[in-house]
PDB file of C-alpha atoms and ligand atoms in Angstrom:
ATOM      1  CA  MET N1253      -9.464  33.969  58.394  1.00  0.00           C
ATOM      2  CA  LYS N1254     -11.921  34.297  55.607  1.00  0.00           C
ATOM      3  CA  VAL N1255      -9.670  36.487  53.445  1.00  0.00           C
ATOM      4  CA  LEU N1256      -7.189  33.912  53.709  1.00  0.00           C
ATOM      5  CA  THR N1257      -9.484  31.463  52.293  1.00  0.00           C
ATOM      6  CA  LEU N1258     -10.779  33.814  49.493  1.00  0.00           C
ATOM      7  CA  ARG N1259      -6.704  34.046  48.698  1.00  0.00           C
ATOM      8  CA  LYS N1260      -6.381  30.557  48.585  1.00  0.00           C
ATOM      9  CA  ARG N1261      -9.330  30.008  46.479  1.00  0.00           C
ATOM     10  CA  ALA N1262      -7.930  32.885  44.058  1.00  0.00           C
ATOM     11  CA  ILE N1263      -4.951  30.773  44.025  1.00  0.00           C
ATOM     12  CA  VAL N1264      -6.577  27.520  42.996  1.00  0.00           C
ATOM     13  CA  ILE N1265      -8.507  29.087  40.395  1.00  0.00           C
ATOM     14  CA  GLY N1266      -5.510  30.948  39.082  1.00  0.00           C
ATOM     15  CA  LEU N1267      -3.722  27.648  38.733  1.00  0.00           C
ATOM     16  CA  CYS N1268      -6.482  25.989  37.308  1.00  0.00           C
ATOM     17  CA  VAL N1269      -6.344  28.771  34.307  1.00  0.00           C
ATOM     18  CA  LEU N1270      -2.777  28.344  34.315  1.00  0.00           C
ATOM     19  CA  LEU N1271      -3.115  24.444  33.733  1.00  0.00           C
ATOM     20  CA  CYS N1272      -5.990  25.103  31.240  1.00  0.00           C
ATOM     21  CA  VAL N1273      -3.760  27.514  29.338  1.00  0.00           C
ATOM     22  CA  ALA N1274      -0.685  25.028  29.297  1.00  0.00           C
ATOM     23  CA  GLY N1275      -2.819  22.317  27.839  1.00  0.00           C
ATOM     24  CA  VAL N1276      -3.968  24.162  25.185  1.00  0.00           C
ATOM     25  CA  VAL N1277      -0.768  25.528  24.481  1.00  0.00           C
ATOM     26  CA  ILE N1278       0.790  21.729  24.605  1.00  0.00           C
ATOM     27  CA  TYR N1279      -2.286  20.322  22.293  1.00  0.00           C
ATOM     28  CA  PHE N1280      -1.292  23.060  19.731  1.00  0.00           C
ATOM     29  CA  THR N1281       2.349  23.039  19.401  1.00  0.00           C
ATOM     30  CA  ALA N1282       3.012  19.509  20.171  1.00  0.00           C
ATOM     31  CA  ILE N1283      -0.014  17.555  19.503  1.00  0.00           C
ATOM     32  CA  ARG N1284      -2.007  19.273  16.914  1.00  0.00           C
ATOM     33  CA  PRO N1285       0.621  19.162  14.424  1.00  0.00           C
ATOM     34  CA  THR N1286       0.029  15.246  13.781  1.00  0.00           C
ATOM     35  CA  PHE N1287      -3.463  15.802  12.694  1.00  0.00           C
ATOM     36  CA  GLN N1288      -2.325  18.681  10.369  1.00  0.00           C
ATOM     37  CA  PRO N1289      -2.839  17.786   6.248  1.00  0.00           C
ATOM     38  CA  LYS N1290      -0.236  15.456   5.114  1.00  0.00           C
ATOM     39  CA  PRO N1291       1.889  16.504   2.050  1.00  0.00           C
ATOM     40  CA  GLN N1292       0.152  15.003  -0.909  1.00  0.00           C
ATOM     41  CA  TYR N1293       2.119  11.904  -2.288  1.00  0.00           C
ATOM     42  CA  THR N1294       1.105  10.291  -5.787  1.00  0.00           C
ATOM     43  CA  ILE N1295       1.185   7.013  -5.700  1.00  0.00           C
ATOM     44  CA  VAL N1296       0.901   4.710  -9.153  1.00  0.00           C
ATOM     45  CA  ILE N1297      -0.963   1.494  -8.585  1.00  0.00           C
ATOM     46  CA  ASP N1298      -0.173  -0.844 -10.933  1.00  0.00           C
ATOM     47  CA  ALA N1299      -2.895  -4.079 -11.726  1.00  0.00           C
ATOM     48  CA  GLY N1300      -0.397  -6.619 -13.235  1.00  0.00           C
ATOM     49  CA  HIS N1301      -1.712  -8.271 -16.594  1.00  0.00           C
ATOM     50  CA  GLY N1302      -4.862  -7.609 -18.278  1.00  0.00           C
ATOM     51  CA  GLY N1303      -6.814  -8.488 -21.610  1.00  0.00           C
ATOM     52  CA  LYS N1304      -5.567 -11.549 -23.333  1.00  0.00           C
ATOM     53  CA  ASP N1305      -2.886 -11.779 -20.464  1.00  0.00           C
ATOM     54  CA  GLY N1306      -4.784 -13.465 -17.493  1.00  0.00           C
ATOM     55  CA  GLY N1307      -2.023 -14.527 -15.644  1.00  0.00           C
ATOM     56  CA  ALA N1308      -1.887 -17.354 -13.339  1.00  0.00           C
ATOM     57  CA  VAL N1309      -5.551 -19.077 -12.807  1.00  0.00           C
ATOM     58  CA  GLY N1310      -7.083 -20.542  -9.677  1.00  0.00           C
ATOM     59  CA  ALA N1311      -6.706 -24.321  -9.237  1.00  0.00           C
ATOM     60  CA  VAL N1312     -10.035 -24.700  -7.967  1.00  0.00           C
ATOM     61  CA  SER N1313     -12.284 -21.429  -8.949  1.00  0.00           C
ATOM     62  CA  GLY N1314     -10.222 -20.712 -12.209  1.00  0.00           C
ATOM     63  CA  VAL N1315     -10.174 -17.180 -11.214  1.00  0.00           C
ATOM     64  CA  THR N1316      -8.306 -15.126 -13.259  1.00  0.00           C
ATOM     65  CA  GLU N1317      -5.154 -13.461 -11.835  1.00  0.00           C
ATOM     66  CA  SER N1318      -5.863 -10.370 -14.069  1.00  0.00           C
ATOM     67  CA  PHE N1319      -9.544 -10.047 -12.291  1.00  0.00           C
ATOM     68  CA  LEU N1320      -7.828 -10.399  -8.511  1.00  0.00           C
ATOM     69  CA  ASN N1321      -5.120  -8.035  -9.468  1.00  0.00           C
ATOM     70  CA  LEU N1322      -7.756  -5.585 -10.484  1.00  0.00           C
ATOM     71  CA  GLU N1323      -9.856  -5.960  -7.499  1.00  0.00           C
ATOM     72  CA  TYR N1324      -6.811  -5.451  -5.191  1.00  0.00           C
ATOM     73  CA  ALA N1325      -5.495  -2.899  -6.917  1.00  0.00           C
ATOM     74  CA  GLN N1326      -9.054  -0.993  -6.812  1.00  0.00           C
ATOM     75  CA  GLU N1327      -8.923  -1.643  -3.168  1.00  0.00           C
ATOM     76  CA  LEU N1328      -5.783  -0.268  -2.256  1.00  0.00           C
ATOM     77  CA  GLU N1329      -6.528   2.842  -4.571  1.00  0.00           C
ATOM     78  CA  LYS N1330     -10.217   3.333  -2.393  1.00  0.00           C
ATOM     79  CA  ILE N1331      -7.911   3.087   0.925  1.00  0.00           C
ATOM     80  CA  CYS N1332      -5.179   5.261  -0.291  1.00  0.00           C
ATOM     81  CA  LYS N1333      -7.701   8.316  -1.513  1.00  0.00           C
ATOM     82  CA  GLU N1334      -9.104   8.259   1.901  1.00  0.00           C
ATOM     83  CA  PHE N1335      -5.904   8.468   3.289  1.00  0.00           C
ATOM     84  CA  GLY N1336      -5.335  11.530   1.026  1.00  0.00           C
ATOM     85  CA  PHE N1337      -2.885  10.259  -1.545  1.00  0.00           C
ATOM     86  CA  LYS N1338      -3.422  10.881  -4.996  1.00  0.00           C
ATOM     87  CA  VAL N1339      -3.369   7.934  -7.072  1.00  0.00           C
ATOM     88  CA  VAL N1340      -2.903   6.850 -10.655  1.00  0.00           C
ATOM     89  CA  MET N1341      -4.100   3.782 -11.778  1.00  0.00           C
ATOM     90  CA  THR N1342      -2.331   1.938 -14.801  1.00  0.00           C
ATOM     91  CA  ARG N1343      -5.471   0.040 -15.449  1.00  0.00           C
ATOM     92  CA  SER N1344      -9.326   0.481 -14.279  1.00  0.00           C
ATOM     93  CA  ASP N1345     -10.600  -2.196 -16.243  1.00  0.00           C
ATOM     94  CA  MET N1346     -10.198  -5.820 -17.475  1.00  0.00           C
ATOM     95  CA  ASN N1347      -8.977  -4.066 -21.186  1.00  0.00           C
ATOM     96  CA  GLY N1348      -4.976  -5.123 -21.845  1.00  0.00           C
ATOM     97  CA  LEU N1349      -2.601  -2.035 -21.999  1.00  0.00           C
ATOM     98  CA  TYR N1350      -1.508  -3.369 -25.372  1.00  0.00           C
ATOM     99  CA  SER N1351      -2.640  -1.645 -28.596  1.00  0.00           C
ATOM    100  CA  GLU N1352      -4.980  -3.758 -30.494  1.00  0.00           C
ATOM    101  CA  THR N1353      -2.908  -3.541 -33.501  1.00  0.00           C
ATOM    102  CA  ALA N1354       0.562  -4.132 -31.958  1.00  0.00           C
ATOM    103  CA  SER N1355       2.230  -7.197 -33.238  1.00  0.00           C
ATOM    104  CA  ASN N1356       4.087  -7.694 -29.862  1.00  0.00           C
ATOM    105  CA  LYS N1357       1.499  -7.268 -27.207  1.00  0.00           C
ATOM    106  CA  LYS N1358       3.633  -8.023 -24.336  1.00  0.00           C
ATOM    107  CA  LYS N1359       6.237  -5.045 -25.531  1.00  0.00           C
ATOM    108  CA  SER N1360       3.402  -2.954 -26.128  1.00  0.00           C
ATOM    109  CA  GLU N1361       1.665  -3.494 -22.836  1.00  0.00           C
ATOM    110  CA  MET N1362       5.226  -3.024 -20.782  1.00  0.00           C
ATOM    111  CA  ALA N1363       5.656   0.343 -22.828  1.00  0.00           C
ATOM    112  CA  LYS N1364       2.156   1.804 -21.721  1.00  0.00           C
ATOM    113  CA  ARG N1365       3.060   0.895 -18.282  1.00  0.00           C
ATOM    114  CA  LYS N1366       6.223   2.776 -18.068  1.00  0.00           C
ATOM    115  CA  GLU N1367       4.879   5.609 -19.848  1.00  0.00           C
ATOM    116  CA  ILE N1368       2.328   5.800 -17.345  1.00  0.00           C
ATOM    117  CA  ILE N1369       4.587   5.523 -14.643  1.00  0.00           C
ATOM    118  CA  GLU N1370       7.058   8.293 -16.329  1.00  0.00           C
ATOM    119  CA  LYS N1371       3.909  10.845 -16.699  1.00  0.00           C
ATOM    120  CA  SER N1372       2.344  10.246 -13.176  1.00  0.00           C
ATOM    121  CA  ASN N1373       5.033  12.332 -11.413  1.00  0.00           C
ATOM    122  CA  ALA N1374       4.299   9.526  -8.537  1.00  0.00           C
ATOM    123  CA  ASP N1375       6.168   9.081  -5.528  1.00  0.00           C
ATOM    124  CA  LEU N1376       6.368   5.391  -5.595  1.00  0.00           C
ATOM    125  CA  VAL N1377       4.738   2.333  -7.497  1.00  0.00           C
ATOM    126  CA  VAL N1378       3.190  -0.498  -6.312  1.00  0.00           C
ATOM    127  CA  SER N1379       2.448  -3.398  -8.731  1.00  0.00           C
ATOM    128  CA  ILE N1380       0.063  -5.953  -7.776  1.00  0.00           C
ATOM    129  CA  HIS N1381       0.390  -9.712  -8.724  1.00  0.00           C
ATOM    130  CA  MET N1382      -1.049 -13.168  -7.542  1.00  0.00           C
ATOM    131  CA  ASN N1383       1.167 -15.890  -7.292  1.00  0.00           C
ATOM    132  CA  SER N1384       1.390 -19.821  -8.937  1.00  0.00           C
ATOM    133  CA  PHE N1385       3.756 -22.446  -8.447  1.00  0.00           C
ATOM    134  CA  PRO N1386       3.958 -26.239  -8.983  1.00  0.00           C
ATOM    135  CA  SER N1387       4.221 -27.517  -5.827  1.00  0.00           C
ATOM    136  CA  SER N1388       0.286 -26.539  -4.117  1.00  0.00           C
ATOM    137  CA  SER N1389       1.926 -26.246  -0.596  1.00  0.00           C
ATOM    138  CA  ALA N1390       3.737 -22.776  -1.557  1.00  0.00           C
ATOM    139  CA  ARG N1391       1.552 -19.785  -0.106  1.00  0.00           C
ATOM    140  CA  GLY N1392       2.306 -16.422   1.421  1.00  0.00           C
ATOM    141  CA  SER N1393       2.765 -13.085   0.113  1.00  0.00           C
ATOM    142  CA  GLN N1394       6.021 -11.753  -0.924  1.00  0.00           C
ATOM    143  CA  VAL N1395       7.760  -8.740  -1.839  1.00  0.00           C
ATOM    144  CA  PHE N1396      10.081  -7.804  -4.339  1.00  0.00           C
ATOM    145  CA  TYR N1397      11.934  -4.743  -5.402  1.00  0.00           C
ATOM    146  CA  GLY N1398      14.393  -3.926  -8.016  1.00  0.00           C
ATOM    147  CA  GLU N1399      18.414  -4.616  -7.733  1.00  0.00           C
ATOM    148  CA  GLY N1400      20.249  -1.637  -6.754  1.00  0.00           C
ATOM    149  CA  ASN N1401      17.473   0.662  -5.718  1.00  0.00           C
ATOM    150  CA  GLU N1402      17.591   1.510  -2.529  1.00  0.00           C
ATOM    151  CA  ALA N1403      14.629   3.523  -2.003  1.00  0.00           C
ATOM    152  CA  SER N1404      12.611   0.262  -3.621  1.00  0.00           C
ATOM    153  CA  GLN N1405      14.289  -1.886  -0.974  1.00  0.00           C
ATOM    154  CA  PHE N1406      13.401   0.514   2.081  1.00  0.00           C
ATOM    155  CA  LEU N1407       9.723   0.378   0.664  1.00  0.00           C
ATOM    156  CA  ALA N1408       9.823  -3.199   0.239  1.00  0.00           C
ATOM    157  CA  GLU N1409      11.300  -3.774   3.531  1.00  0.00           C
ATOM    158  CA  ASN N1410       8.606  -1.634   5.201  1.00  0.00           C
ATOM    159  CA  VAL N1411       5.641  -3.190   3.518  1.00  0.00           C
ATOM    160  CA  SER N1412       7.122  -6.865   3.982  1.00  0.00           C
ATOM    161  CA  THR N1413       7.640  -6.103   7.691  1.00  0.00           C
ATOM    162  CA  ILE N1414       4.087  -5.676   8.121  1.00  0.00           C
ATOM    163  CA  LEU N1415       2.386  -8.062   6.140  1.00  0.00           C
ATOM    164  CA  ASN N1416       4.743 -10.552   7.897  1.00  0.00           C
ATOM    165  CA  LYS N1417       3.657  -9.076  11.063  1.00  0.00           C
ATOM    166  CA  ASN N1418      -0.118  -9.537  10.389  1.00  0.00           C
ATOM    167  CA  PHE N1419      -0.362 -13.058   8.139  1.00  0.00           C
ATOM    168  CA  ASP N1420       0.781 -16.134   8.968  1.00  0.00           C
ATOM    169  CA  TYR N1421       2.397 -17.189   5.675  1.00  0.00           C
ATOM    170  CA  ALA N1422       3.740 -14.105   4.370  1.00  0.00           C
ATOM    171  CA  LYS N1423       7.335 -14.169   3.511  1.00  0.00           C
ATOM    172  CA  LYS N1424       9.677 -12.722   6.374  1.00  0.00           C
ATOM    173  CA  THR N1425      11.777 -10.702   3.947  1.00  0.00           C
ATOM    174  CA  ALA N1426      11.751  -8.369   0.914  1.00  0.00           C
ATOM    175  CA  LYS N1427      13.349 -10.081  -2.491  1.00  0.00           C
ATOM    176  CA  VAL N1428      15.323  -8.802  -5.311  1.00  0.00           C
ATOM    177  CA  GLY N1429      12.711  -9.374  -8.354  1.00  0.00           C
ATOM    178  CA  ASP N1430      13.859  -9.072 -11.964  1.00  0.00           C
ATOM    179  CA  TYR N1431      10.502  -7.713 -13.136  1.00  0.00           C
ATOM    180  CA  TYR N1432      10.165  -5.028 -15.838  1.00  0.00           C
ATOM    181  CA  VAL N1433       7.590  -2.824 -14.088  1.00  0.00           C
ATOM    182  CA  LEU N1434      10.676  -2.328 -11.612  1.00  0.00           C
ATOM    183  CA  ASN N1435      13.455  -2.283 -13.635  1.00  0.00           C
ATOM    184  CA  CYS N1436      11.708   0.245 -16.077  1.00  0.00           C
ATOM    185  CA  THR N1437      11.919   3.573 -13.439  1.00  0.00           C
ATOM    186  CA  ASP N1438      14.280   4.876 -11.001  1.00  0.00           C
ATOM    187  CA  LYS N1439      11.110   5.845  -8.891  1.00  0.00           C
ATOM    188  CA  PRO N1440      10.846   3.448  -5.454  1.00  0.00           C
ATOM    189  CA  ALA N1441       8.702   0.651  -6.934  1.00  0.00           C
ATOM    190  CA  ILE N1442       7.675  -2.910  -5.347  1.00  0.00           C
ATOM    191  CA  LEU N1443       5.785  -5.948  -6.735  1.00  0.00           C
ATOM    192  CA  VAL N1444       3.456  -7.794  -4.361  1.00  0.00           C
ATOM    193  CA  GLU N1445       2.578 -10.994  -5.092  1.00  0.00           C
ATOM    194  CA  CYS N1446      -0.335 -10.986  -2.653  1.00  0.00           C
ATOM    195  CA  GLY N1447      -0.544 -14.905  -2.230  1.00  0.00           C
ATOM    196  CA  PHE N1448      -0.621 -18.368  -4.458  1.00  0.00           C
ATOM    197  CA  LEU N1449      -3.617 -19.396  -6.496  1.00  0.00           C
ATOM    198  CA  SER N1450      -2.011 -22.757  -6.615  1.00  0.00           C
ATOM    199  CA  ASN N1451      -2.863 -23.223  -3.095  1.00  0.00           C
ATOM    200  CA  SER N1452      -6.642 -23.755  -2.638  1.00  0.00           C
ATOM    201  CA  GLU N1453      -7.006 -22.389   0.964  1.00  0.00           C
ATOM    202  CA  GLU N1454      -4.969 -19.275  -0.250  1.00  0.00           C
ATOM    203  CA  GLU N1455      -7.040 -19.031  -3.747  1.00  0.00           C
ATOM    204  CA  ALA N1456     -10.106 -19.131  -1.534  1.00  0.00           C
ATOM    205  CA  LEU N1457      -8.576 -16.490   1.071  1.00  0.00           C
ATOM    206  CA  LEU N1458      -7.778 -14.029  -1.894  1.00  0.00           C
ATOM    207  CA  GLN N1459     -11.155 -13.974  -2.919  1.00  0.00           C
ATOM    208  CA  ASP N1460     -12.804 -13.260   0.634  1.00  0.00           C
ATOM    209  CA  GLU N1461     -13.824  -9.559   0.717  1.00  0.00           C
ATOM    210  CA  ASP N1462     -12.569  -8.895   4.092  1.00  0.00           C
ATOM    211  CA  TYR N1463      -9.021 -10.733   3.111  1.00  0.00           C
ATOM    212  CA  LYS N1464      -8.671  -8.348   0.572  1.00  0.00           C
ATOM    213  CA  GLU N1465      -9.864  -5.019   2.490  1.00  0.00           C
ATOM    214  CA  ARG N1466      -7.255  -6.546   5.227  1.00  0.00           C
ATOM    215  CA  PHE N1467      -4.304  -6.876   3.029  1.00  0.00           C
ATOM    216  CA  CYS N1468      -4.712  -3.986   1.337  1.00  0.00           C
ATOM    217  CA  TYR N1469      -4.831  -1.773   4.505  1.00  0.00           C
ATOM    218  CA  ASN N1470      -1.689  -3.380   5.510  1.00  0.00           C
ATOM    219  CA  LEU N1471      -0.047  -2.449   2.209  1.00  0.00           C
ATOM    220  CA  LEU N1472      -1.309   1.035   3.324  1.00  0.00           C
ATOM    221  CA  CYS N1473       0.400   0.756   6.698  1.00  0.00           C
ATOM    222  CA  GLY N1474       3.518  -0.371   4.828  1.00  0.00           C
ATOM    223  CA  ILE N1475       3.541   2.832   2.613  1.00  0.00           C
ATOM    224  CA  LEU N1476       2.848   5.073   5.551  1.00  0.00           C
ATOM    225  CA  ASN N1477       5.763   3.623   7.527  1.00  0.00           C
ATOM    226  CA  TYR N1478       7.642   4.143   4.137  1.00  0.00           C
ATOM    227  CA  PHE N1479       6.921   7.904   4.232  1.00  0.00           C
ATOM    228  CA  ARG N1480       7.423   8.133   8.108  1.00  0.00           C
ATOM    229  CA  MET N1481       3.693   9.137   8.718  1.00  0.00           C
TER     230      MET N1481
HETATM  231 ZN1   ZN K 436       1.333 -11.840 -11.996  1.00  0.00          ZN
END
């Protein structure tokens, strides 16, 4: 009787050891790979406008779009780096990208953006802007992509879907946008209008630190979805 009990005990212990081994094997083969370092992707983050070109202006606070674009671009840069992405910024201060001596500053600025994008070896480009419209009721983010660029469209749809899910007024679908920063490259590129500075409520929200963090985190989630990460 005692021998049988010992044998039973041995079987139970044996089973436990087997289960532990199986658990370790499953962890390392099935679960562990998702925690392994991600392939190194590079993202160009483009803060729209800058220098003499302030872009849109807040209807109430007078905040400039070029300032907010930089704020959002730098927040997105911080979060992307935390997730292991390499980031190339087109601008990191309030100066314009144009040459001071250029007669056509807009042309000079655009050429510089294109040069940075082309030299970056980036996997994708995200251009940050703030919108404005004559009617103050217009509000909500909108994601644009260049016509005929399937990868850009796919990226735009991924980002747009996340924003729409998590922000009340975010536009439902991504749209084709005829913007130089989208048309100047074959890389997947999107332009995100984060919200309307012509809507006083949204103007205040866009300047809120928590809102900025939440918005940029959602942009990153859209990018992660695009990479299937
Ligand atoms: Zn703009």
